[in-house]
PDB file of C-alpha atoms in Angstrom:
ATOM      1  CA  MET A 866      17.157   8.440  12.785  1.00 38.00           C
ATOM      2  CA  ARG A 867      19.923   5.941  12.148  1.00 44.00           C
ATOM      3  CA  GLU A 868      20.285   4.873   8.515  1.00 45.00           C
ATOM      4  CA  TRP A 869      19.062   1.345   7.899  1.00 57.00           C
ATOM      5  CA  ASN A 870      19.325  -0.724   4.737  1.00 84.00           C
ATOM      6  CA  ILE A 871      15.630  -1.510   4.654  1.00 88.00           C
ATOM      7  CA  ARG A 872      15.629  -3.281   1.307  1.00 91.00           C
ATOM      8  CA  ASP A 873      18.479  -5.594   2.358  1.00 92.00           C
ATOM      9  CA  TYR A 874      16.693  -6.442   5.607  1.00 91.00           C
ATOM     10  CA  TYR A 875      13.500  -7.538   3.824  1.00 93.00           C
ATOM     11  CA  GLU A 876      15.401  -9.430   1.133  1.00 94.00           C
ATOM     12  CA  LYS A 877      17.022 -11.501   3.887  1.00 92.00           C
ATOM     13  CA  GLU A 878      13.773 -11.789   5.846  1.00 92.00           C
ATOM     14  CA  ALA A 879      12.009 -13.221   2.787  1.00 93.00           C
ATOM     15  CA  LEU A 880      14.633 -15.956   2.573  1.00 93.00           C
ATOM     16  CA  ALA A 881      14.652 -16.666   6.303  1.00 91.00           C
ATOM     17  CA  LEU A 882      10.889 -16.880   6.965  1.00 89.00           C
ATOM     18  CA  LYS A 883       8.903 -19.714   5.414  1.00 84.00           C
ATOM     19  CA  ASN A 884       5.226 -19.024   4.610  1.00 82.00           C
ATOM     20  CA  HIS A 885       5.507 -15.866   6.684  1.00 82.00           C
ATOM     21  CA  GLN A 886       2.044 -14.431   6.013  1.00 84.00           C
ATOM     22  CA  LYS A 887       0.131 -17.718   6.278  1.00 79.00           C
ATOM     23  CA  LEU A 888       1.842 -18.577   9.565  1.00 80.00           C
ATOM     24  CA  MET A 889       1.219 -15.068  10.865  1.00 82.00           C
ATOM     25  CA  TYR A 890      -2.527 -15.564  10.422  1.00 84.00           C
ATOM     26  CA  PHE A 891      -2.965 -19.243  11.245  1.00 81.00           C
ATOM     27  CA  GLU A 892       0.133 -20.605  13.020  1.00 80.00           C
ATOM     28  CA  ASN A 893      -1.636 -20.780  16.395  1.00 85.00           C
ATOM     29  CA  PRO A 894      -4.875 -19.600  18.036  1.00 89.00           C
ATOM     30  CA  TRP A 895      -3.284 -16.451  19.474  1.00 88.00           C
ATOM     31  CA  SER A 896      -1.936 -15.429  16.051  1.00 86.00           C
ATOM     32  CA  ASN A 897      -5.440 -15.959  14.729  1.00 90.00           C
ATOM     33  CA  TYR A 898      -6.850 -13.786  17.530  1.00 91.00           C
ATOM     34  CA  TRP A 899      -4.772 -10.819  16.361  1.00 89.00           C
ATOM     35  CA  HIS A 900      -3.620 -11.227  12.748  1.00 91.00           C
ATOM     36  CA  GLY A 901      -6.488 -13.499  11.748  1.00 92.00           C
ATOM     37  CA  GLU A 902      -8.968 -10.952  13.072  1.00 93.00           C
ATOM     38  CA  ARG A 903      -7.367  -8.268  10.916  1.00 94.00           C
ATOM     39  CA  LEU A 904      -7.577 -10.530   7.856  1.00 94.00           C
ATOM     40  CA  ARG A 905     -11.262 -11.276   8.467  1.00 95.00           C
ATOM     41  CA  ARG A 906     -12.174  -7.629   9.021  1.00 96.00           C
ATOM     42  CA  ILE A 907     -10.353  -6.529   5.863  1.00 97.00           C
ATOM     43  CA  PHE A 908     -12.307  -8.946   3.687  1.00 96.00           C
ATOM     44  CA  GLU A 909     -15.560  -7.957   5.358  1.00 96.00           C
ATOM     45  CA  ILE A 910     -14.811  -4.395   4.226  1.00 97.00           C
ATOM     46  CA  LEU A 911     -13.748  -5.459   0.724  1.00 97.00           C
ATOM     47  CA  LYS A 912     -17.097  -7.181   0.214  1.00 95.00           C
ATOM     48  CA  GLN A 913     -18.915  -3.941   1.042  1.00 95.00           C
ATOM     49  CA  ILE A 914     -17.316  -1.741  -1.627  1.00 96.00           C
ATOM     50  CA  GLU A 915     -17.126  -1.886  -5.418  1.00 95.00           C
ATOM     51  CA  PHE A 916     -13.732  -1.941  -7.110  1.00 96.00           C
ATOM     52  CA  ARG A 917     -12.323  -3.401 -10.311  1.00 95.00           C
ATOM     53  CA  SER A 918      -8.614  -2.739  -9.867  1.00 97.00           C
ATOM     54  CA  PHE A 919      -6.522  -3.435  -6.780  1.00 97.00           C
ATOM     55  CA  LEU A 920      -3.029  -2.635  -5.511  1.00 98.00           C
ATOM     56  CA  ASP A 921      -1.486  -4.313  -2.473  1.00 98.00           C
ATOM     57  CA  ALA A 922       1.385  -2.014  -1.459  1.00 98.00           C
ATOM     58  CA  GLY A 923       3.836  -4.084   0.592  1.00 96.00           C
ATOM     59  CA  CYS A 924       2.377  -7.384  -0.618  1.00 96.00           C
ATOM     60  CA  ALA A 925       5.155  -9.689   0.715  1.00 94.00           C
ATOM     61  CA  GLU A 926       4.145 -13.238  -0.298  1.00 95.00           C
ATOM     62  CA  GLY A 927       0.902 -12.033  -1.867  1.00 95.00           C
ATOM     63  CA  TYR A 928      -1.521 -13.621   0.574  1.00 94.00           C
ATOM     64  CA  TYR A 929      -4.306 -11.046   0.093  1.00 95.00           C
ATOM     65  CA  MET A 930      -3.903 -11.227  -3.662  1.00 96.00           C
ATOM     66  CA  LYS A 931      -4.137 -15.005  -3.592  1.00 94.00           C
ATOM     67  CA  ILE A 932      -7.488 -14.833  -1.767  1.00 94.00           C
ATOM     68  CA  LEU A 933      -8.793 -12.246  -4.241  1.00 95.00           C
ATOM     69  CA  GLU A 934      -7.740 -14.420  -7.180  1.00 95.00           C
ATOM     70  CA  LYS A 935      -9.455 -17.516  -5.836  1.00 92.00           C
ATOM     71  CA  ASN A 936     -12.673 -15.879  -4.636  1.00 91.00           C
ATOM     72  CA  PRO A 937     -15.208 -15.560  -7.510  1.00 88.00           C
ATOM     73  CA  PHE A 938     -17.100 -12.926  -5.506  1.00 90.00           C
ATOM     74  CA  PHE A 939     -14.527 -10.310  -6.533  1.00 92.00           C
ATOM     75  CA  GLY A 940     -13.719 -11.300 -10.127  1.00 89.00           C
ATOM     76  CA  LEU A 941     -11.091  -8.584 -10.458  1.00 90.00           C
ATOM     77  CA  PRO A 942      -9.533  -7.962 -13.895  1.00 91.00           C
ATOM     78  CA  LEU A 943      -6.520  -6.164 -12.406  1.00 95.00           C
ATOM     79  CA  ILE A 944      -4.659  -7.239  -9.251  1.00 97.00           C
ATOM     80  CA  VAL A 945      -1.200  -5.769  -8.634  1.00 98.00           C
ATOM     81  CA  GLY A 946       1.240  -6.326  -5.801  1.00 98.00           C
ATOM     82  CA  LEU A 947       4.246  -4.170  -4.967  1.00 98.00           C
ATOM     83  CA  ASP A 948       7.074  -4.938  -2.582  1.00 97.00           C
ATOM     84  CA  ILE A 949      10.525  -3.546  -1.927  1.00 95.00           C
ATOM     85  CA  ALA A 950      12.067  -7.037  -1.695  1.00 95.00           C
ATOM     86  CA  LYS A 951      12.571  -9.070  -4.860  1.00 96.00           C
ATOM     87  CA  ASN A 952      12.785 -12.276  -2.820  1.00 96.00           C
ATOM     88  CA  TYR A 953       9.277 -11.722  -1.470  1.00 96.00           C
ATOM     89  CA  LEU A 954       7.993 -11.199  -5.020  1.00 97.00           C
ATOM     90  CA  ILE A 955       9.623 -14.456  -6.133  1.00 96.00           C
ATOM     91  CA  LYS A 956       7.722 -16.252  -3.376  1.00 95.00           C
ATOM     92  CA  ALA A 957       4.512 -14.386  -4.257  1.00 95.00           C
ATOM     93  CA  LYS A 958       4.799 -15.470  -7.897  1.00 95.00           C
ATOM     94  CA  GLN A 959       4.686 -19.101  -6.788  1.00 93.00           C
ATOM     95  CA  ASN A 960       1.356 -18.454  -5.023  1.00 89.00           C
ATOM     96  CA  LEU A 961      -0.383 -16.443  -7.752  1.00 94.00           C
ATOM     97  CA  SER A 962      -1.758 -17.207 -11.191  1.00 91.00           C
ATOM     98  CA  HIS A 963      -2.577 -13.941 -13.001  1.00 92.00           C
ATOM     99  CA  SER A 964      -1.706 -11.067 -10.638  1.00 96.00           C
ATOM    100  CA  LEU A 965       0.998  -8.605 -11.633  1.00 97.00           C
ATOM    101  CA  LEU A 966       4.025  -8.133  -9.365  1.00 98.00           C
ATOM    102  CA  VAL A 967       6.179  -5.016  -9.229  1.00 97.00           C
ATOM    103  CA  GLU A 968       9.393  -4.375  -7.315  1.00 97.00           C
ATOM    104  CA  GLY A 969       9.449  -0.866  -5.892  1.00 96.00           C
ATOM    105  CA  ASP A 970       9.442   1.561  -2.986  1.00 95.00           C
ATOM    106  CA  ALA A 971       6.108   2.615  -1.492  1.00 96.00           C
ATOM    107  CA  ALA A 972       7.518   6.122  -1.082  1.00 95.00           C
ATOM    108  CA  LYS A 973       7.995   6.366  -4.869  1.00 96.00           C
ATOM    109  CA  LEU A 974       5.269   4.262  -6.443  1.00 97.00           C
ATOM    110  CA  PRO A 975       5.920   3.518 -10.145  1.00 97.00           C
ATOM    111  CA  PHE A 976       2.291   4.160 -11.152  1.00 98.00           C
ATOM    112  CA  LYS A 977       0.337   7.080 -12.575  1.00 97.00           C
ATOM    113  CA  GLU A 978      -2.202   9.026 -10.549  1.00 97.00           C
ATOM    114  CA  ASN A 979      -5.593   7.343 -10.094  1.00 97.00           C
ATOM    115  CA  SER A 980      -4.328   3.969 -11.314  1.00 97.00           C
ATOM    116  CA  PHE A 981      -6.325   1.727  -8.944  1.00 98.00           C
ATOM    117  CA  ASP A 982      -9.873   1.758  -7.615  1.00 97.00           C
ATOM    118  CA  LEU A 983      -8.613   0.397  -4.307  1.00 98.00           C
ATOM    119  CA  VAL A 984      -5.184   0.569  -2.682  1.00 98.00           C
ATOM    120  CA  LEU A 985      -4.521  -1.713   0.294  1.00 98.00           C
ATOM    121  CA  CYS A 986      -1.573  -1.123   2.618  1.00 97.00           C
ATOM    122  CA  THR A 987      -1.628  -3.366   5.668  1.00 96.00           C
ATOM    123  CA  GLU A 988       0.977  -3.320   8.442  1.00 93.00           C
ATOM    124  CA  VAL A 989       3.440  -1.353   6.286  1.00 95.00           C
ATOM    125  CA  LEU A 990       3.429   2.270   7.469  1.00 95.00           C
ATOM    126  CA  GLU A 991       5.200   1.407  10.738  1.00 92.00           C
ATOM    127  CA  HIS A 992       8.035  -0.112   8.671  1.00 91.00           C
ATOM    128  CA  VAL A 993       8.871   2.877   6.448  1.00 93.00           C
ATOM    129  CA  VAL A 994      11.112   5.881   7.088  1.00 91.00           C
ATOM    130  CA  ASN A 995       8.458   8.521   6.347  1.00 94.00           C
ATOM    131  CA  PRO A 996       4.902   7.187   6.847  1.00 95.00           C
ATOM    132  CA  GLU A 997       3.165  10.399   5.767  1.00 96.00           C
ATOM    133  CA  GLU A 998       5.145  10.485   2.527  1.00 97.00           C
ATOM    134  CA  VAL A 999       4.056   6.902   1.809  1.00 97.00           C
ATOM    135  CA  PHE A1000       0.441   7.739   2.702  1.00 97.00           C
ATOM    136  CA  ASN A1001       0.449  10.562   0.150  1.00 97.00           C
ATOM    137  CA  GLU A1002       1.860   8.243  -2.512  1.00 98.00           C
ATOM    138  CA  LEU A1003      -0.795   5.609  -1.810  1.00 98.00           C
ATOM    139  CA  LEU A1004      -3.453   8.290  -2.088  1.00 97.00           C
ATOM    140  CA  ARG A1005      -1.971   9.598  -5.340  1.00 97.00           C
ATOM    141  CA  VAL A1006      -2.308   6.259  -7.151  1.00 98.00           C
ATOM    142  CA  SER A1007      -5.747   5.485  -5.685  1.00 98.00           C
ATOM    143  CA  ARG A1008      -8.787   6.374  -7.793  1.00 97.00           C
ATOM    144  CA  LYS A1009     -11.473   5.712  -5.159  1.00 97.00           C
ATOM    145  CA  TYR A1010     -10.516   3.956  -1.922  1.00 98.00           C
ATOM    146  CA  LEU A1011      -7.595   3.588   0.440  1.00 98.00           C
ATOM    147  CA  LEU A1012      -7.698   0.743   2.980  1.00 98.00           C
ATOM    148  CA  LEU A1013      -4.979   0.971   5.640  1.00 98.00           C
ATOM    149  CA  THR A1014      -4.073  -0.987   8.739  1.00 96.00           C
ATOM    150  CA  VAL A1015      -1.417  -0.406  11.380  1.00 94.00           C
ATOM    151  CA  ALA A1016      -0.273  -2.428  14.363  1.00 89.00           C
ATOM    152  CA  GLY A1017      -1.379  -0.123  17.157  1.00 82.00           C
ATOM    153  CA  GLU A1018      -0.317  -0.159  20.784  1.00 79.00           C
ATOM    154  CA  ASN A1019      -2.541  -2.575  22.674  1.00 80.00           C
ATOM    155  CA  LEU A1020      -3.838  -1.539  26.085  1.00 82.00           C
ATOM    156  CA  PHE A1021      -1.409  -3.622  28.158  1.00 82.00           C
ATOM    157  CA  TYR A1022       1.602  -2.613  26.055  1.00 78.00           C
ATOM    158  CA  TYR A1023       0.651   1.041  26.563  1.00 78.00           C
ATOM    159  CA  ILE A1024       0.423   0.598  30.354  1.00 83.00           C
ATOM    160  CA  ALA A1025       3.715  -1.318  30.520  1.00 76.00           C
ATOM    161  CA  LYS A1026       5.476   1.377  28.491  1.00 74.00           C
ATOM    162  CA  LYS A1027       4.112   4.119  30.738  1.00 74.00           C
ATOM    163  CA  LEU A1028       5.443   2.218  33.766  1.00 73.00           C
ATOM    164  CA  GLY A1029       8.887   1.913  32.156  1.00 71.00           C
ATOM    165  CA  LEU A1030       8.674  -1.862  31.857  1.00 65.00           C
ATOM    166  CA  ILE A1031       9.362  -1.861  28.101  1.00 63.00           C
ATOM    167  CA  LYS A1032      12.513  -0.591  26.438  1.00 61.00           C
ATOM    168  CA  ASN A1033      12.521   1.651  23.400  1.00 55.00           C
ATOM    169  CA  VAL A1034      11.270  -0.562  20.580  1.00 50.00           C
ATOM    170  CA  ASN A1035      13.174   1.517  17.996  1.00 51.00           C
ATOM    171  CA  GLU A1036      16.567   0.836  19.592  1.00 64.00           C
ATOM    172  CA  ASN A1037      17.329  -1.724  16.871  1.00 71.00           C
ATOM    173  CA  PRO A1038      14.202  -2.543  14.873  1.00 70.00           C
ATOM    174  CA  PHE A1039      16.121  -4.873  12.565  1.00 72.00           C
ATOM    175  CA  ALA A1040      17.737  -7.009  15.266  1.00 67.00           C
ATOM    176  CA  LYS A1041      15.538  -9.964  14.265  1.00 72.00           C
ATOM    177  CA  PHE A1042      13.356 -10.939  11.344  1.00 73.00           C
ATOM    178  CA  GLY A1043       9.611 -10.468  11.550  1.00 70.00           C
ATOM    179  CA  HIS A1044       9.844  -7.052  13.229  1.00 76.00           C
ATOM    180  CA  GLY A1045      11.380  -4.014  11.504  1.00 79.00           C
ATOM    181  CA  HIS A1046       9.103  -1.400  13.100  1.00 82.00           C
ATOM    182  CA  LEU A1047      10.550   2.096  12.740  1.00 84.00           C
ATOM    183  CA  HIS A1048       7.514   3.829  14.249  1.00 84.00           C
ATOM    184  CA  GLU A1049       4.715   3.235  16.687  1.00 84.00           C
ATOM    185  CA  MET A1050       1.665   4.094  14.631  1.00 86.00           C
ATOM    186  CA  ARG A1051      -1.907   4.871  15.596  1.00 87.00           C
ATOM    187  CA  ILE A1052      -4.879   5.342  13.377  1.00 91.00           C
ATOM    188  CA  LYS A1053      -5.257   8.936  14.574  1.00 90.00           C
ATOM    189  CA  ASN A1054      -2.029   9.784  12.686  1.00 91.00           C
ATOM    190  CA  ILE A1055      -3.575   8.604   9.441  1.00 95.00           C
ATOM    191  CA  ILE A1056      -6.847  10.396  10.129  1.00 96.00           C
ATOM    192  CA  TYR A1057      -4.910  13.645  10.533  1.00 95.00           C
ATOM    193  CA  TRP A1058      -3.166  13.131   7.173  1.00 96.00           C
ATOM    194  CA  SER A1059      -6.447  12.156   5.530  1.00 96.00           C
ATOM    195  CA  CYS A1060      -8.104  15.355   6.781  1.00 95.00           C
ATOM    196  CA  LYS A1061      -5.352  17.406   5.152  1.00 94.00           C
ATOM    197  CA  ALA A1062      -6.006  15.495   1.927  1.00 94.00           C
ATOM    198  CA  ARG A1063      -9.785  16.026   2.285  1.00 94.00           C
ATOM    199  CA  CYS A1064     -10.524  12.312   2.262  1.00 96.00           C
ATOM    200  CA  LYS A1065     -13.858  11.007   3.477  1.00 96.00           C
ATOM    201  CA  LEU A1066     -13.667   8.620   6.432  1.00 97.00           C
ATOM    202  CA  LEU A1067     -15.879   5.626   5.594  1.00 97.00           C
ATOM    203  CA  LYS A1068     -14.900   3.177   8.311  1.00 97.00           C
ATOM    204  CA  LYS A1069     -12.705   3.136  11.404  1.00 96.00           C
ATOM    205  CA  LEU A1070     -12.218  -0.129  13.267  1.00 96.00           C
ATOM    206  CA  ILE A1071     -10.087  -0.835  16.335  1.00 95.00           C
ATOM    207  CA  THR A1072     -10.007  -4.112  18.270  1.00 94.00           C
ATOM    208  CA  CYS A1073      -7.749  -6.727  19.942  1.00 94.00           C
ATOM    209  CA  TYR A1074      -6.737  -5.078  23.224  1.00 93.00           C
ATOM    210  CA  PHE A1075      -4.808  -8.025  24.658  1.00 91.00           C
ATOM    211  CA  PRO A1076      -1.058  -8.680  24.053  1.00 86.00           C
ATOM    212  CA  ALA A1077      -1.361 -11.827  21.923  1.00 83.00           C
ATOM    213  CA  SER A1078       2.373 -12.537  21.558  1.00 79.00           C
ATOM    214  CA  PHE A1079       2.928 -12.144  25.319  1.00 79.00           C
ATOM    215  CA  LEU A1080       0.027 -14.440  26.186  1.00 82.00           C
ATOM    216  CA  GLN A1081       1.169 -17.010  23.636  1.00 80.00           C
ATOM    217  CA  ARG A1082       4.738 -16.904  24.923  1.00 79.00           C
ATOM    218  CA  HIS A1083       3.539 -17.506  28.465  1.00 79.00           C
ATOM    219  CA  LYS A1084       1.234 -20.341  27.365  1.00 83.00           C
ATOM    220  CA  MET A1085      -2.047 -18.703  28.223  1.00 88.00           C
ATOM    221  CA  PRO A1086      -4.769 -21.365  27.619  1.00 91.00           C
ATOM    222  CA  THR A1087      -6.598 -20.820  24.358  1.00 89.00           C
ATOM    223  CA  PHE A1088      -9.987 -21.118  26.053  1.00 91.00           C
ATOM    224  CA  PHE A1089      -9.339 -17.507  27.150  1.00 92.00           C
ATOM    225  CA  ILE A1090      -9.573 -16.258  23.542  1.00 93.00           C
ATOM    226  CA  PRO A1091     -13.415 -16.119  23.344  1.00 94.00           C
ATOM    227  CA  ILE A1092     -13.348 -14.323  26.707  1.00 95.00           C
ATOM    228  CA  ALA A1093     -10.761 -11.877  25.356  1.00 93.00           C
ATOM    229  CA  LYS A1094     -12.935 -11.178  22.307  1.00 94.00           C
ATOM    230  CA  HIS A1095     -15.922 -10.494  24.530  1.00 96.00           C
ATOM    231  CA  ILE A1096     -13.848  -8.102  26.672  1.00 95.00           C
ATOM    232  CA  ASP A1097     -12.571  -6.465  23.461  1.00 95.00           C
ATOM    233  CA  ARG A1098     -16.136  -5.521  22.547  1.00 95.00           C
ATOM    234  CA  ILE A1099     -16.620  -3.956  25.972  1.00 96.00           C
ATOM    235  CA  LEU A1100     -13.325  -2.050  25.926  1.00 94.00           C
ATOM    236  CA  ASN A1101     -14.118  -0.685  22.469  1.00 94.00           C
ATOM    237  CA  LYS A1102     -17.040   1.227  23.984  1.00 95.00           C
ATOM    238  CA  ILE A1103     -14.870   3.014  26.562  1.00 94.00           C
ATOM    239  CA  PRO A1104     -13.597   6.317  25.053  1.00 91.00           C
ATOM    240  CA  VAL A1105     -10.338   6.501  27.015  1.00 87.00           C
ATOM    241  CA  ILE A1106      -9.395   2.928  26.003  1.00 92.00           C
ATOM    242  CA  ARG A1107     -10.991   2.626  22.566  1.00 92.00           C
ATOM    243  CA  GLU A1108      -7.889   3.721  20.631  1.00 91.00           C
ATOM    244  CA  LEU A1109      -5.543   1.199  22.301  1.00 92.00           C
ATOM    245  CA  GLY A1110      -6.175  -1.853  20.137  1.00 92.00           C
ATOM    246  CA  ALA A1111      -3.560  -3.852  18.239  1.00 91.00           C
ATOM    247  CA  VAL A1112      -5.748  -4.098  15.122  1.00 94.00           C
ATOM    248  CA  GLN A1113      -6.451  -0.658  13.650  1.00 95.00           C
ATOM    249  CA  ILE A1114      -8.170  -0.405  10.258  1.00 97.00           C
ATOM    250  CA  LEU A1115      -9.200   2.632   8.255  1.00 97.00           C
ATOM    251  CA  LEU A1116     -11.176   2.880   5.012  1.00 98.00           C
ATOM    252  CA  LEU A1117     -10.948   6.225   3.224  1.00 98.00           C
ATOM    253  CA  LYS A1118     -12.569   7.580   0.082  1.00 97.00           C
ATOM    254  CA  LYS A1119     -10.413   9.860  -2.001  1.00 95.00           C
ATOM    255  CA  SER A1120     -11.543  13.386  -2.672  1.00 87.00           C
ATOM    256  CA  THR A1121     -12.239  14.177  -6.314  1.00 78.00           C
ATOM    257  CA  GLU A1122     -11.099  17.768  -5.831  1.00 68.00           C
ATOM    258  CA  PRO A1123      -7.463  18.543  -6.740  1.00 62.00           C
ATOM    259  CA  LEU A1124      -5.234  19.369  -3.773  1.00 54.00           C
ATOM    260  CA  SER A1125      -3.364  22.637  -3.509  1.00 51.00           C
ATOM    261  CA  ASN A1126       0.383  22.530  -2.940  1.00 52.00           C
ATOM    262  CA  SER A1127      -0.073  23.647   0.673  1.00 47.00           C
ATOM    263  CA  ALA A1128      -2.489  20.773   1.349  1.00 48.00           C
ATOM    264  CA  ARG A1129       0.038  18.260   0.024  1.00 50.00           C
ATOM    265  CA  ARG A1130       2.671  19.301   2.554  1.00 50.00           C
TER     266      ARG A1130
END
């Protein structure tokens, strides 16, 4: 793999993109169909589990942390965000009141084992050099739960790639801001790693089978979105298609048994 200056890329991205996370979720109806759906599903899961300490690994502007701070339902005494880019943390500080912010690399988390009840890592693993290494670090600092999301291949992207209509996305992942994907991730990769770590799978959720950015770019009428959501529910029941959703979410519970060295590899 070509060497990329990942930190430098995200430092510049933080300066170039205004309100990146908020716009990603709410800029337009098609963004809300994909990214907004992920946001809603994550908070549905958070309301179903008990946790008193929280780490957002790859927090960017701290949007998840901001919601947790403002929502009295959670009442968390410890909220921590980590990001590789100092410029993102500067922006996050402007949005937050009492959360802690730490500059660091997700592959070498500056925390002790079992530091947080819940570790969230959303849309980050596809951006790092070694996703499994980062997964193991996230698991190390988690005391109870690990909540992960990846941007999976949607159904139409998968078909187009098979037909040779899409070039290699890793040719230059840092050619423009707002991308930076080094890998094409699927939730099955994480499940395999979690099995090696003897984690318990609590929830697996896959949805959003339509190419939102493509439909938005070609001005697909927004009245199609409720239809797309209805078709999503149908496609999710078809085994051969089920895994090909753009929103892929996994909730894991950490094993309390110590891992052997062979299991860590």
